[in-house]
Amino acid sequence: MDAYRLHYFPESGNSYKLALMLTLCGQSFEPVWTDFAARVTWTPEWRRTVNPMGEIPVLEENGGRLTQTGPILLRLADRFGMFRGAG
Ligand SMILES: N[C@@H](CCC(=O)N[C@@H](CS)C(=O)NCC(=O)O)C(=O)O
């Protein structure tokens, strides 16, 4: 079983897409709320430890960190054989 942690904030549509995808694929994940409004993602500490590009969402997968919603969705679709589409 893969271990997922999703760095998110509630108003983020991209975060929602990943949360929905994981849920529909039957995967549980640990939500990691991020204080985006307080510009936590702008801090050197956050960029050093979570995402140098300063963007949410970030999906941790078995300890590795993934960014960019589209490629993450495609990766999950391939892994679970769901929602890949034909074209
Ligand atoms: N290319 C990224 C974009 C994600 C994105 O736009 N994230 C926004 C919040 S929803 C962000 O973190 N922006 C950085 C900022 O405004 O400082 C993806 O597809 O995941």
mmCIF file with all atom_site columns, C-alpha atoms and ligand atoms in Angstrom:
data_model
loop_
_atom_site.group_PDB
_atom_site.id
_atom_site.type_symbol
_atom_site.label_atom_id
_atom_site.label_alt_id
_atom_site.label_comp_id
_atom_site.label_asym_id
_atom_site.label_entity_id
_atom_site.label_seq_id
_atom_site.pdbx_PDB_ins_code
_atom_site.Cartn_x
_atom_site.Cartn_y
_atom_site.Cartn_z
_atom_site.occupancy
_atom_site.B_iso_or_equiv
_atom_site.pdbx_formal_charge
_atom_site.auth_seq_id
_atom_site.auth_comp_id
_atom_site.auth_asym_id
_atom_site.auth_atom_id
_atom_site.pdbx_PDB_model_num
ATOM   1   C CA  . MET A 1 1  ? 0.000   0.000  0.000   1.00 0.00 ? 1  MET A CA  1
ATOM   2   C CA  . ASP A 1 2  ? 1.426   3.364  -0.997  1.00 0.00 ? 2  ASP A CA  1
ATOM   3   C CA  . ALA A 1 3  ? 1.639   6.127  1.597   1.00 0.00 ? 3  ALA A CA  1
ATOM   4   C CA  . TYR A 1 4  ? 0.400   9.494  0.376   1.00 0.00 ? 4  TYR A CA  1
ATOM   5   C CA  . ARG A 1 5  ? 0.566   12.934 1.991   1.00 0.00 ? 5  ARG A CA  1
ATOM   6   C CA  . LEU A 1 6  ? -1.084  15.856 0.220   1.00 0.00 ? 6  LEU A CA  1
ATOM   7   C CA  . HIS A 1 7  ? 0.139   19.374 0.923   1.00 0.00 ? 7  HIS A CA  1
ATOM   8   C CA  . TYR A 1 8  ? -2.922  21.496 0.203   1.00 0.00 ? 8  TYR A CA  1
ATOM   9   C CA  . PHE A 1 9  ? -5.056  24.451 1.098   1.00 0.00 ? 9  PHE A CA  1
ATOM   10  C CA  . PRO A 1 10 ? -8.852  24.236 0.884   1.00 0.00 ? 10 PRO A CA  1
ATOM   11  C CA  . GLU A 1 11 ? -9.373  26.916 -1.791  1.00 0.00 ? 11 GLU A CA  1
ATOM   12  C CA  . SER A 1 12 ? -6.936  25.224 -4.177  1.00 0.00 ? 12 SER A CA  1
ATOM   13  C CA  . GLY A 1 13 ? -8.737  23.572 -7.080  1.00 0.00 ? 13 GLY A CA  1
ATOM   14  C CA  . ASN A 1 14 ? -5.600  21.693 -8.052  1.00 0.00 ? 14 ASN A CA  1
ATOM   15  C CA  . SER A 1 15 ? -5.385  20.257 -4.551  1.00 0.00 ? 15 SER A CA  1
ATOM   16  C CA  . TYR A 1 16 ? -9.027  19.225 -4.838  1.00 0.00 ? 16 TYR A CA  1
ATOM   17  C CA  . LYS A 1 17 ? -8.330  17.375 -8.080  1.00 0.00 ? 17 LYS A CA  1
ATOM   18  C CA  . LEU A 1 18 ? -5.632  15.262 -6.420  1.00 0.00 ? 18 LEU A CA  1
ATOM   19  C CA  . ALA A 1 19 ? -7.721  14.620 -3.310  1.00 0.00 ? 19 ALA A CA  1
ATOM   20  C CA  . LEU A 1 20 ? -10.664 13.556 -5.468  1.00 0.00 ? 20 LEU A CA  1
ATOM   21  C CA  . MET A 1 21 ? -8.509  11.337 -7.677  1.00 0.00 ? 21 MET A CA  1
ATOM   22  C CA  . LEU A 1 22 ? -6.914  9.568  -4.728  1.00 0.00 ? 22 LEU A CA  1
ATOM   23  C CA  . THR A 1 23 ? -10.293 9.060  -3.098  1.00 0.00 ? 23 THR A CA  1
ATOM   24  C CA  . LEU A 1 24 ? -11.946 7.721  -6.256  1.00 0.00 ? 24 LEU A CA  1
ATOM   25  C CA  . CYS A 1 25 ? -8.985  5.352  -6.701  1.00 0.00 ? 25 CYS A CA  1
ATOM   26  C CA  . GLY A 1 26 ? -9.619  4.029  -3.197  1.00 0.00 ? 26 GLY A CA  1
ATOM   27  C CA  . GLN A 1 27 ? -6.480  5.503  -1.676  1.00 0.00 ? 27 GLN A CA  1
ATOM   28  C CA  . SER A 1 28 ? -6.239  7.140  1.691   1.00 0.00 ? 28 SER A CA  1
ATOM   29  C CA  . PHE A 1 29 ? -3.911  10.072 2.223   1.00 0.00 ? 29 PHE A CA  1
ATOM   30  C CA  . GLU A 1 30 ? -2.762  12.336 4.980   1.00 0.00 ? 30 GLU A CA  1
ATOM   31  C CA  . PRO A 1 31 ? -3.869  15.927 4.312   1.00 0.00 ? 31 PRO A CA  1
ATOM   32  C CA  . VAL A 1 32 ? -1.207  18.477 5.216   1.00 0.00 ? 32 VAL A CA  1
ATOM   33  C CA  . TRP A 1 33 ? -2.917  21.851 5.549   1.00 0.00 ? 33 TRP A CA  1
ATOM   34  C CA  . THR A 1 34 ? -0.734  24.717 4.411   1.00 0.00 ? 34 THR A CA  1
ATOM   35  C CA  . ASP A 1 35 ? -1.288  28.337 5.446   1.00 0.00 ? 35 ASP A CA  1
ATOM   36  C CA  . PHE A 1 36 ? -1.149  29.700 1.910   1.00 0.00 ? 36 PHE A CA  1
ATOM   37  C CA  . ALA A 1 37 ? -2.776  33.028 2.877   1.00 0.00 ? 37 ALA A CA  1
ATOM   38  C CA  . ALA A 1 38 ? 0.059   33.630 5.326   1.00 0.00 ? 38 ALA A CA  1
ATOM   39  C CA  . ARG A 1 39 ? 2.509   32.973 2.483   1.00 0.00 ? 39 ARG A CA  1
ATOM   40  C CA  . VAL A 1 40 ? 4.076   29.954 4.120   1.00 0.00 ? 40 VAL A CA  1
ATOM   41  C CA  . THR A 1 41 ? 4.924   28.730 0.623   1.00 0.00 ? 41 THR A CA  1
ATOM   42  C CA  . TRP A 1 42 ? 7.062   31.838 0.143   1.00 0.00 ? 42 TRP A CA  1
ATOM   43  C CA  . THR A 1 43 ? 9.342   31.001 3.038   1.00 0.00 ? 43 THR A CA  1
ATOM   44  C CA  . PRO A 1 44 ? 12.824  29.598 2.381   1.00 0.00 ? 44 PRO A CA  1
ATOM   45  C CA  . GLU A 1 45 ? 12.128  26.829 4.907   1.00 0.00 ? 45 GLU A CA  1
ATOM   46  C CA  . TRP A 1 46 ? 8.995   25.608 3.082   1.00 0.00 ? 46 TRP A CA  1
ATOM   47  C CA  . ARG A 1 47 ? 10.730  25.822 -0.281  1.00 0.00 ? 47 ARG A CA  1
ATOM   48  C CA  . ARG A 1 48 ? 13.705  23.890 1.062   1.00 0.00 ? 48 ARG A CA  1
ATOM   49  C CA  . THR A 1 49 ? 11.640  21.148 2.678   1.00 0.00 ? 49 THR A CA  1
ATOM   50  C CA  . VAL A 1 50 ? 8.534   20.875 0.464   1.00 0.00 ? 50 VAL A CA  1
ATOM   51  C CA  . ASN A 1 51 ? 8.714   22.515 -2.988  1.00 0.00 ? 51 ASN A CA  1
ATOM   52  C CA  . PRO A 1 52 ? 11.459  24.817 -4.338  1.00 0.00 ? 52 PRO A CA  1
ATOM   53  C CA  . MET A 1 53 ? 8.939   26.192 -6.868  1.00 0.00 ? 53 MET A CA  1
ATOM   54  C CA  . GLY A 1 54 ? 6.705   27.478 -4.080  1.00 0.00 ? 54 GLY A CA  1
ATOM   55  C CA  . GLU A 1 55 ? 3.545   25.847 -5.395  1.00 0.00 ? 55 GLU A CA  1
ATOM   56  C CA  . ILE A 1 56 ? 0.689   23.885 -3.903  1.00 0.00 ? 56 ILE A CA  1
ATOM   57  C CA  . PRO A 1 57 ? -0.291  21.078 -4.348  1.00 0.00 ? 57 PRO A CA  1
ATOM   58  C CA  . VAL A 1 58 ? 2.563   18.747 -3.491  1.00 0.00 ? 58 VAL A CA  1
ATOM   59  C CA  . LEU A 1 59 ? 1.924   15.024 -3.252  1.00 0.00 ? 59 LEU A CA  1
ATOM   60  C CA  . GLU A 1 60 ? 4.299   12.964 -1.157  1.00 0.00 ? 60 GLU A CA  1
ATOM   61  C CA  . GLU A 1 61 ? 4.375   9.386  -2.333  1.00 0.00 ? 61 GLU A CA  1
ATOM   62  C CA  . ASN A 1 62 ? 6.250   6.971  -0.096  1.00 0.00 ? 62 ASN A CA  1
ATOM   63  C CA  . GLY A 1 63 ? 8.450   9.857  1.001   1.00 0.00 ? 63 GLY A CA  1
ATOM   64  C CA  . GLY A 1 64 ? 9.170   11.257 -2.469  1.00 0.00 ? 64 GLY A CA  1
ATOM   65  C CA  . ARG A 1 65 ? 7.688   14.601 -3.436  1.00 0.00 ? 65 ARG A CA  1
ATOM   66  C CA  . LEU A 1 66 ? 5.729   15.175 -6.650  1.00 0.00 ? 66 LEU A CA  1
ATOM   67  C CA  . THR A 1 67 ? 4.520   18.484 -8.105  1.00 0.00 ? 67 THR A CA  1
ATOM   68  C CA  . GLN A 1 68 ? 2.407   19.519 -11.110 1.00 0.00 ? 68 GLN A CA  1
ATOM   69  C CA  . THR A 1 69 ? -1.191  18.411 -10.983 1.00 0.00 ? 69 THR A CA  1
ATOM   70  C CA  . GLY A 1 70 ? -1.610  17.140 -14.551 1.00 0.00 ? 70 GLY A CA  1
ATOM   71  C CA  . PRO A 1 71 ? 1.322   14.714 -14.572 1.00 0.00 ? 71 PRO A CA  1
ATOM   72  C CA  . ILE A 1 72 ? 0.401   13.510 -11.085 1.00 0.00 ? 72 ILE A CA  1
ATOM   73  C CA  . LEU A 1 73 ? -3.150  12.769 -12.237 1.00 0.00 ? 73 LEU A CA  1
ATOM   74  C CA  . LEU A 1 74 ? -1.808  10.823 -15.225 1.00 0.00 ? 74 LEU A CA  1
ATOM   75  C CA  . ARG A 1 75 ? 0.593   8.890  -12.979 1.00 0.00 ? 75 ARG A CA  1
ATOM   76  C CA  . LEU A 1 76 ? -2.255  7.906  -10.643 1.00 0.00 ? 76 LEU A CA  1
ATOM   77  C CA  . ALA A 1 77 ? -4.504  7.033  -13.595 1.00 0.00 ? 77 ALA A CA  1
ATOM   78  C CA  . ASP A 1 78 ? -1.828  4.696  -14.956 1.00 0.00 ? 78 ASP A CA  1
ATOM   79  C CA  . ARG A 1 79 ? -1.157  3.145  -11.574 1.00 0.00 ? 79 ARG A CA  1
ATOM   80  C CA  . PHE A 1 80 ? -4.761  2.410  -10.731 1.00 0.00 ? 80 PHE A CA  1
ATOM   81  C CA  . GLY A 1 81 ? -6.082  1.883  -14.248 1.00 0.00 ? 81 GLY A CA  1
ATOM   82  C CA  . MET A 1 82 ? -8.813  4.460  -13.790 1.00 0.00 ? 82 MET A CA  1
ATOM   83  C CA  . PHE A 1 83 ? -9.805  7.738  -15.473 1.00 0.00 ? 83 PHE A CA  1
ATOM   84  C CA  . ARG A 1 84 ? -7.066  7.576  -18.124 1.00 0.00 ? 84 ARG A CA  1
ATOM   85  C CA  . GLY A 1 85 ? -9.348  8.175  -21.078 1.00 0.00 ? 85 GLY A CA  1
ATOM   86  C CA  . ALA A 1 86 ? -8.828  6.857  -24.580 1.00 0.00 ? 86 ALA A CA  1
ATOM   87  C CA  . GLY A 1 87 ? -7.218  9.804  -26.311 1.00 0.00 ? 87 GLY A CA  1
HETATM 88  N N1  . LIG B 2 .  ? 1.577   24.117 -12.279 1.00 0.00 ? 1  LIG B N1  1
HETATM 89  C C1  . LIG B 2 .  ? 1.018   23.875 -10.957 1.00 0.00 ? 1  LIG B C1  1
HETATM 90  C C2  . LIG B 2 .  ? 0.215   25.083 -10.563 1.00 0.00 ? 1  LIG B C2  1
HETATM 91  C C3  . LIG B 2 .  ? -0.380  24.970 -9.198  1.00 0.00 ? 1  LIG B C3  1
HETATM 92  C C4  . LIG B 2 .  ? -0.850  26.319 -8.735  1.00 0.00 ? 1  LIG B C4  1
HETATM 93  O O1  . LIG B 2 .  ? -1.273  27.157 -9.530  1.00 0.00 ? 1  LIG B O1  1
HETATM 94  N N2  . LIG B 2 .  ? -0.766  26.518 -7.432  1.00 0.00 ? 1  LIG B N2  1
HETATM 95  C C5  . LIG B 2 .  ? -1.033  27.807 -6.863  1.00 0.00 ? 1  LIG B C5  1
HETATM 96  C C6  . LIG B 2 .  ? -2.118  27.702 -5.798  1.00 0.00 ? 1  LIG B C6  1
HETATM 97  S S1  . LIG B 2 .  ? -3.554  26.830 -6.370  1.00 0.00 ? 1  LIG B S1  1
HETATM 98  C C7  . LIG B 2 .  ? 0.229   28.297 -6.202  1.00 0.00 ? 1  LIG B C7  1
HETATM 99  O O2  . LIG B 2 .  ? 0.779   27.582 -5.376  1.00 0.00 ? 1  LIG B O2  1
HETATM 100 N N3  . LIG B 2 .  ? 0.722   29.490 -6.594  1.00 0.00 ? 1  LIG B N3  1
HETATM 101 C C8  . LIG B 2 .  ? 1.917   30.048 -6.021  1.00 0.00 ? 1  LIG B C8  1
HETATM 102 C C9  . LIG B 2 .  ? 1.731   31.471 -5.558  1.00 0.00 ? 1  LIG B C9  1
HETATM 103 O O3  . LIG B 2 .  ? 0.730   32.100 -5.943  1.00 0.00 ? 1  LIG B O3  1
HETATM 104 O O4  . LIG B 2 .  ? 2.577   31.939 -4.788  1.00 0.00 ? 1  LIG B O4  1
HETATM 105 C C10 . LIG B 2 .  ? 0.173   22.594 -10.954 1.00 0.00 ? 1  LIG B C10 1
HETATM 106 O O5  . LIG B 2 .  ? -0.353  22.247 -12.022 1.00 0.00 ? 1  LIG B O5  1
HETATM 107 O O6  . LIG B 2 .  ? 0.049   21.946 -9.911  1.00 0.00 ? 1  LIG B O6  1
#
